[in-house]
CSV table of C-alpha atoms in Angstrom, one decimal:
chain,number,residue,atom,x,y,z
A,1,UNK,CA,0.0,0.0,0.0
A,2,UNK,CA,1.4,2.9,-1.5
A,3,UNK,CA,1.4,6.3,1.3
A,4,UNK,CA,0.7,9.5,-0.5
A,5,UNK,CA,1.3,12.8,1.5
A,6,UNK,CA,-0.1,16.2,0.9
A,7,UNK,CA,2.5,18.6,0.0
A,8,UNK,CA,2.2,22.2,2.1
A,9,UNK,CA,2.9,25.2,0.9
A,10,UNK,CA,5.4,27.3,0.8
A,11,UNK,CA,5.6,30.2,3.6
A,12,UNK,CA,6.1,33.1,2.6
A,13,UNK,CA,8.6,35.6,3.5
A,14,UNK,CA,8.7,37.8,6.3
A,15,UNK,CA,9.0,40.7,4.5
A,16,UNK,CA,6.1,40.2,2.1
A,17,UNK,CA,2.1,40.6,3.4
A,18,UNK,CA,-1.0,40.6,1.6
A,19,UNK,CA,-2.0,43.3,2.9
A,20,UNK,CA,-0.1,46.7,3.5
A,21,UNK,CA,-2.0,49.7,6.3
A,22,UNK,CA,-1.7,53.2,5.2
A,23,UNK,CA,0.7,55.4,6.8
A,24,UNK,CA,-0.5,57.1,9.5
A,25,UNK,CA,0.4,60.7,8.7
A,26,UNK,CA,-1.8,62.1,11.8
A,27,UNK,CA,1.5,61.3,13.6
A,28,UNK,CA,3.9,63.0,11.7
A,29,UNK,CA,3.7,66.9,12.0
A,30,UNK,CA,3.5,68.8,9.1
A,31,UNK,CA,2.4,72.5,7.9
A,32,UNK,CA,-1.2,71.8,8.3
A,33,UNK,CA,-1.2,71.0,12.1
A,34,UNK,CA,-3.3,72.8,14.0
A,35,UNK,CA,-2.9,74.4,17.8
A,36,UNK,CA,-5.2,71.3,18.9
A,37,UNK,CA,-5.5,68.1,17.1
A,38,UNK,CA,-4.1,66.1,14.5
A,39,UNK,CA,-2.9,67.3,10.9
A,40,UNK,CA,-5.3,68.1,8.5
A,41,UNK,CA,-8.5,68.3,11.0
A,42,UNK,CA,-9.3,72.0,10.3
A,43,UNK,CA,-8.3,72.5,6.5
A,44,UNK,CA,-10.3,73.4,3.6
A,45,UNK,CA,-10.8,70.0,0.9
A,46,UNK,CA,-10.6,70.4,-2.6
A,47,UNK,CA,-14.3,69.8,-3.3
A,48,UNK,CA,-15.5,71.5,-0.1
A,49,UNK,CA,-17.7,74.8,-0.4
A,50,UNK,CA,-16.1,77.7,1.1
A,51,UNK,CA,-18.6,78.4,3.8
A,52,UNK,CA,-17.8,75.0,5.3
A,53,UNK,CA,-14.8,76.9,6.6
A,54,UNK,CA,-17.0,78.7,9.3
A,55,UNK,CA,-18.2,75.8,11.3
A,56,UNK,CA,-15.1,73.2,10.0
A,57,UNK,CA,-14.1,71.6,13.4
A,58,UNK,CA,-14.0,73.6,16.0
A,59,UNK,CA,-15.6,76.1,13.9
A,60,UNK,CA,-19.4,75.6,15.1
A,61,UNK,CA,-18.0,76.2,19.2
A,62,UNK,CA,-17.3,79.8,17.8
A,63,UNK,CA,-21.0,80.0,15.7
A,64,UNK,CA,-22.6,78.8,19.2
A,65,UNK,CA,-20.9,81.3,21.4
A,66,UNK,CA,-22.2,84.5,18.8
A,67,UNK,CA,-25.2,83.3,19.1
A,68,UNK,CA,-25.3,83.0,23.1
A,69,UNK,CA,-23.4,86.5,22.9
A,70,UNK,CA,-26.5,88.0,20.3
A,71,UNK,CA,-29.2,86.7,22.7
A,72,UNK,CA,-27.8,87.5,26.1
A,73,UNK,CA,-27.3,90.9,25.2
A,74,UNK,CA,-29.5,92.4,22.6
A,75,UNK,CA,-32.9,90.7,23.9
A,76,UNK,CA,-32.9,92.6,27.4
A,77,UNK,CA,-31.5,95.4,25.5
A,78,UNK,CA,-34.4,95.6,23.4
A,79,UNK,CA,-36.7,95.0,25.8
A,80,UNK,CA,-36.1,97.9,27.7
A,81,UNK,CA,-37.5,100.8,28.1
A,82,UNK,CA,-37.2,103.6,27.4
A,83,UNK,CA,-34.8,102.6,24.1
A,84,UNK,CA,-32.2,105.3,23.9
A,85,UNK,CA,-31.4,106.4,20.8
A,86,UNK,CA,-27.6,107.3,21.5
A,87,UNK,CA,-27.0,104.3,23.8
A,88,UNK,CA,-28.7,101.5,21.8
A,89,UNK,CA,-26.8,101.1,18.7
A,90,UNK,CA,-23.5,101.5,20.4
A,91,UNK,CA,-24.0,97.2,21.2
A,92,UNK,CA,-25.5,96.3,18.3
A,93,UNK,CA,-23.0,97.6,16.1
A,94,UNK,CA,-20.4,96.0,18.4
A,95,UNK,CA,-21.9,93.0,18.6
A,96,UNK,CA,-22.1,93.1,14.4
A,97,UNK,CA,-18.5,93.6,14.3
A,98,UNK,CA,-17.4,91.0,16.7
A,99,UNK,CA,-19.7,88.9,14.3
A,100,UNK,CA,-18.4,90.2,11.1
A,101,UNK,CA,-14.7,90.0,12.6
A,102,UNK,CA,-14.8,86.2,13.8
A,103,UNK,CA,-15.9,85.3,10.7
A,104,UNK,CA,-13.7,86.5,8.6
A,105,UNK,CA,-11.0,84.5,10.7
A,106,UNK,CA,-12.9,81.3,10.5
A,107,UNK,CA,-13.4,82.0,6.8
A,108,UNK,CA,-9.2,82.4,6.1
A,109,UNK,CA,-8.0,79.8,8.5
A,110,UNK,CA,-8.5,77.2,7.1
A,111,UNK,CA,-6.8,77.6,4.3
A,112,UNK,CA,-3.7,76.0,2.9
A,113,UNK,CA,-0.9,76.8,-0.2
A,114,UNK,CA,-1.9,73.5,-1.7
A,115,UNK,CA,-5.2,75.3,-2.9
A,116,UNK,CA,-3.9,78.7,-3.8
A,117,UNK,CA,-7.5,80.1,-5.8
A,118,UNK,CA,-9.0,78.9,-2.9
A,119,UNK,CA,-6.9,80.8,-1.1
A,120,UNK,CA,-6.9,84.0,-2.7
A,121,UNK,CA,-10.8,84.1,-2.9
A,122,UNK,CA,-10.8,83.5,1.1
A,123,UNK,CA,-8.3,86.1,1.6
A,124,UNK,CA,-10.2,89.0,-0.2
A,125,UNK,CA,-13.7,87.7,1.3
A,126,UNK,CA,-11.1,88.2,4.4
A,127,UNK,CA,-10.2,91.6,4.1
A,128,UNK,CA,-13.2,93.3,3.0
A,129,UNK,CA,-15.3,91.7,6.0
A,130,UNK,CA,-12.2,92.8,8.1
A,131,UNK,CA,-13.2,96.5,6.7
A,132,UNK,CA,-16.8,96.1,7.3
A,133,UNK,CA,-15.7,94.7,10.6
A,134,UNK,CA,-13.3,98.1,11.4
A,135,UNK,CA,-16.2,100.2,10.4
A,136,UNK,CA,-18.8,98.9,12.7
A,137,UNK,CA,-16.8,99.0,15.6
A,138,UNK,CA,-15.7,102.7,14.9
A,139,UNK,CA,-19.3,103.8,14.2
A,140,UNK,CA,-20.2,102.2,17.7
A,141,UNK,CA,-17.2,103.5,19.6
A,142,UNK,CA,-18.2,106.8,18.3
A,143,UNK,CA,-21.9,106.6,19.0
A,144,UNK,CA,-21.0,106.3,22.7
A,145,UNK,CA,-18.7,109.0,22.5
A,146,UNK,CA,-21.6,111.2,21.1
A,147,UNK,CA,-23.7,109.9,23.7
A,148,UNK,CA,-21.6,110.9,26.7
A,149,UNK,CA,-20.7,114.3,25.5
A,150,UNK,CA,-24.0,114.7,24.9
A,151,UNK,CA,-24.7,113.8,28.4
A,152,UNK,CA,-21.8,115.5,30.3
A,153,UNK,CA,-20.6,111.9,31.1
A,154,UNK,CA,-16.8,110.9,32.0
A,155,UNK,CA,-15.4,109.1,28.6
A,156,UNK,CA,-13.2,107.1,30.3
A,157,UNK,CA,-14.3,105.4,33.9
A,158,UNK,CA,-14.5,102.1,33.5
A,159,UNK,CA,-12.1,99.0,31.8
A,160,UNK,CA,-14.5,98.0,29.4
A,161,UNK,CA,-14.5,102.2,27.7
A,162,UNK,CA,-10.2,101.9,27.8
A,163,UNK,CA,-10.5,98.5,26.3
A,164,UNK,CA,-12.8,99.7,23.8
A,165,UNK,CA,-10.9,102.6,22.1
A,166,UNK,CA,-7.1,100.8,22.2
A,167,UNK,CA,-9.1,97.8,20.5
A,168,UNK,CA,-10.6,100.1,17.8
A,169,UNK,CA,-7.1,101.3,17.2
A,170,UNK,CA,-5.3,98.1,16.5
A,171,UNK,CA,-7.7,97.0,14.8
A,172,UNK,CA,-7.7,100.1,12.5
A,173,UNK,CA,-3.4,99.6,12.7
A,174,UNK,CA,-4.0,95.8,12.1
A,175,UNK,CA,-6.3,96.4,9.1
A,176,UNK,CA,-3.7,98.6,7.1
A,177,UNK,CA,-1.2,96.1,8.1
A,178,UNK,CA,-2.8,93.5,6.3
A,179,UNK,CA,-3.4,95.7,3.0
A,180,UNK,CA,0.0,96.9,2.7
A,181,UNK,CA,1.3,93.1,2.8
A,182,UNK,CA,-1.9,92.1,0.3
A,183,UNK,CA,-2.0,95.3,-1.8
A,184,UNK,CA,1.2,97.3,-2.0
A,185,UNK,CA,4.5,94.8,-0.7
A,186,UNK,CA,6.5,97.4,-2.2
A,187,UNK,CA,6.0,99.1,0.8
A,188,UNK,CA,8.2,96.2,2.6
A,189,UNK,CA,10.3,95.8,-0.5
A,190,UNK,CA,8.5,93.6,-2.2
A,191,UNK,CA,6.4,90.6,-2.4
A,192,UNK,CA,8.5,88.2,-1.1
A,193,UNK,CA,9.6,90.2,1.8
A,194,UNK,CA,6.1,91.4,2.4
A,195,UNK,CA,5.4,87.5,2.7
A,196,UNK,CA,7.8,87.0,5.3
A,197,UNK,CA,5.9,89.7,7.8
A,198,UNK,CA,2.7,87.3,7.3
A,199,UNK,CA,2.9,85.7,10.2
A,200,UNK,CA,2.9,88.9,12.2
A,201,UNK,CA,-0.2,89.8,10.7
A,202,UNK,CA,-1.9,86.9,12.2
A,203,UNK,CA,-0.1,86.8,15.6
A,204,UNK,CA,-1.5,90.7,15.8
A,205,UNK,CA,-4.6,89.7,14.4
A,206,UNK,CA,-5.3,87.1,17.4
A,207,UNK,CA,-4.7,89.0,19.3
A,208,UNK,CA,-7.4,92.0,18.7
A,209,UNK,CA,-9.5,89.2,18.5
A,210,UNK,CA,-8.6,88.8,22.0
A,211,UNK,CA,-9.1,92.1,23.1
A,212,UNK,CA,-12.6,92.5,21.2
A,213,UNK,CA,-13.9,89.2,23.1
A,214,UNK,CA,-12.4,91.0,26.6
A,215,UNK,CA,-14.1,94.3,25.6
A,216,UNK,CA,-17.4,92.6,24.8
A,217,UNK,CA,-16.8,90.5,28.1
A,218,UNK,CA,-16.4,93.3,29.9
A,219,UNK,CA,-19.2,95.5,29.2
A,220,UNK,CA,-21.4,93.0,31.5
A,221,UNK,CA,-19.7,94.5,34.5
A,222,UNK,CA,-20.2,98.1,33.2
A,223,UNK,CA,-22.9,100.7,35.3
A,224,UNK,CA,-25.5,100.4,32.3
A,225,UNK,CA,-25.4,96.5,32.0
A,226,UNK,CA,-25.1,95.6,35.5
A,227,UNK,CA,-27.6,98.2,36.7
A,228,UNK,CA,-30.6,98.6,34.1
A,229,UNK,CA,-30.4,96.2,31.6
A,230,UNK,CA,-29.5,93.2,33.4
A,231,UNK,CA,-27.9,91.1,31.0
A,232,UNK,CA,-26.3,87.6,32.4
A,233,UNK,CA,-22.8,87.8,32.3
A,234,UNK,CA,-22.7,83.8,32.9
A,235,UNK,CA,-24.3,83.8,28.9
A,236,UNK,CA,-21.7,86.2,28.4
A,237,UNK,CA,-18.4,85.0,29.8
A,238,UNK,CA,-19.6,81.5,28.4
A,239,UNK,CA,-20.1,83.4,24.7
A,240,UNK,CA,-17.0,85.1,25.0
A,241,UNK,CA,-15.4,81.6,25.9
A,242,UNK,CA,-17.4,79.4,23.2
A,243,UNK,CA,-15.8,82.0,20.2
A,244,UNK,CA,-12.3,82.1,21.3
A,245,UNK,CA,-12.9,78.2,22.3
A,246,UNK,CA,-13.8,77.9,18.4
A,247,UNK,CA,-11.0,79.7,16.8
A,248,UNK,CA,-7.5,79.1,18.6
A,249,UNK,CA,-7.5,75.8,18.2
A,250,UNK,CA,-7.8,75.6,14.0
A,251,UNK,CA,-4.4,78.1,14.2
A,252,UNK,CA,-2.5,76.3,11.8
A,253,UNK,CA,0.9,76.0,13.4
A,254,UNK,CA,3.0,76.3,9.9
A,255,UNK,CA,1.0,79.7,9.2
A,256,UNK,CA,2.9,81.5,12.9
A,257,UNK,CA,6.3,80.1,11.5
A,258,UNK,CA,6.1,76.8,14.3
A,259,UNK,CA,6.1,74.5,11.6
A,260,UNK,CA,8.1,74.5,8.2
A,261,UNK,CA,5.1,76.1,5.9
């Protein structure tokens, strides 16, 4: 009786496998990394509208916290009486350009070199909210000032009024930053050299945003607010939060020089 034995197979090598896992780039930092989170969480896609960039990631923490901001304030503002016709659109124009101005980050940020029209058409969307942005807060800051010399009241007696005007200045100096380096780089020698002072831009440009959320923070604690209108400065300090909550963290790390960009 003849034996017959199955022959096995041969094994393959170590080095070869059936099946290969992509790379993980999350761990490997590159241009696109945000403050928070992993590479490529809070960029604009090829095929992705550009208004996705206002609530992309974090985005929508930012959208809540206006929101909170435009109800906590402008509802017992409006429901009180009598409406003042000097004091009333001092906030609602401030509250507008805090609107106008965070979106117009959230609009830029997420942008990247790879898509450079994309880019460009976010940047000019950019600057002329940024204007509409500047203007609003210049009307309201000089509204109030209207108001009080109208008045005989002090211009200057409380945090929230000192805030208010140096924030309306940088902002004005931040705005004709940014269009010198856009516009005219002549101005810094050149396009390449006016390219270099980007990051500045936006390192200046966080922080107004900065002091706008502290000046809007503060006016809860001002005599008005705290004594008539009654606004809640928990919906406040929480809005205030929820926005800045919503935009540090998409900061591209590549576009403040920290990473190779």
């Amino acid at each position: 009786m003849t034996s017959t034995t199955t022959p096995s197979l041969p094994r393959l090598p170590d080095e070869i496998h059936t099946h290969q896992e992509e790379p993980d780039t999350h761990q490997q930092p590159n241009e696109n990394e945000p403050l928070l989170g992993r590479p490529g969480d809070a960029i604009q896609r090829p095929d992705a509208p550009m208004y996705r960039n206002l609530y992309l990631g974090t985005g929508i923490l930012s959208q809540t916290g206006l929101l909170l901001l435009l109800l906590s304030i402008l509802i017992p503002l409006l429901t009180h009486h009598p409406l003042l016709p000097l004091l009333v659109p001092h906030p609602i124009l401030q509250l507008t350009g805090l609107l106008v101005a965070t979106e117009a980050i959230l609009l830029l940020q997420p942008t990247t070199k790879s898509l450079p029209l994309a880019k460009t058409r976010a940047a000019k969307f950019h600057a002329w909210l940024h204007l509409l942005s500047f203007l609003l807060f210049l009307s309201g800051t000089v509204i109030i000032e209207t108001n009080k010399h109208a008045n005989k009241l002090p211009h200057f007696h409380s945090v929230h009024a000192y805030l208010g005007v140096a924030t309306v200045s940088l902002l004005g100096l931040q705005y004709l930053f940014g269009f010198t380096i856009y516009v005219t780089p002549s101005v810094w020698g050149g396009e390449e050299k006016a390219k270099k002072v980007w990051k500045w831009h936006r390192y200046l440009g966080y922080g107004v945003l900065l002091m706008i959320l502290a000046t809007t923070g503060s006016a809860a604690w001002t005599d008005y607010v705290k004594g008539q209108l009654g606004v809640s400065r928990v919906g406040v300090v929480l809005g205030v939060v929820l926005v800045a909550g919503g935009v540090f963290p998409r900061i591209q790390l590549g576009k403040l020089g920290l990473r190779e960009y």
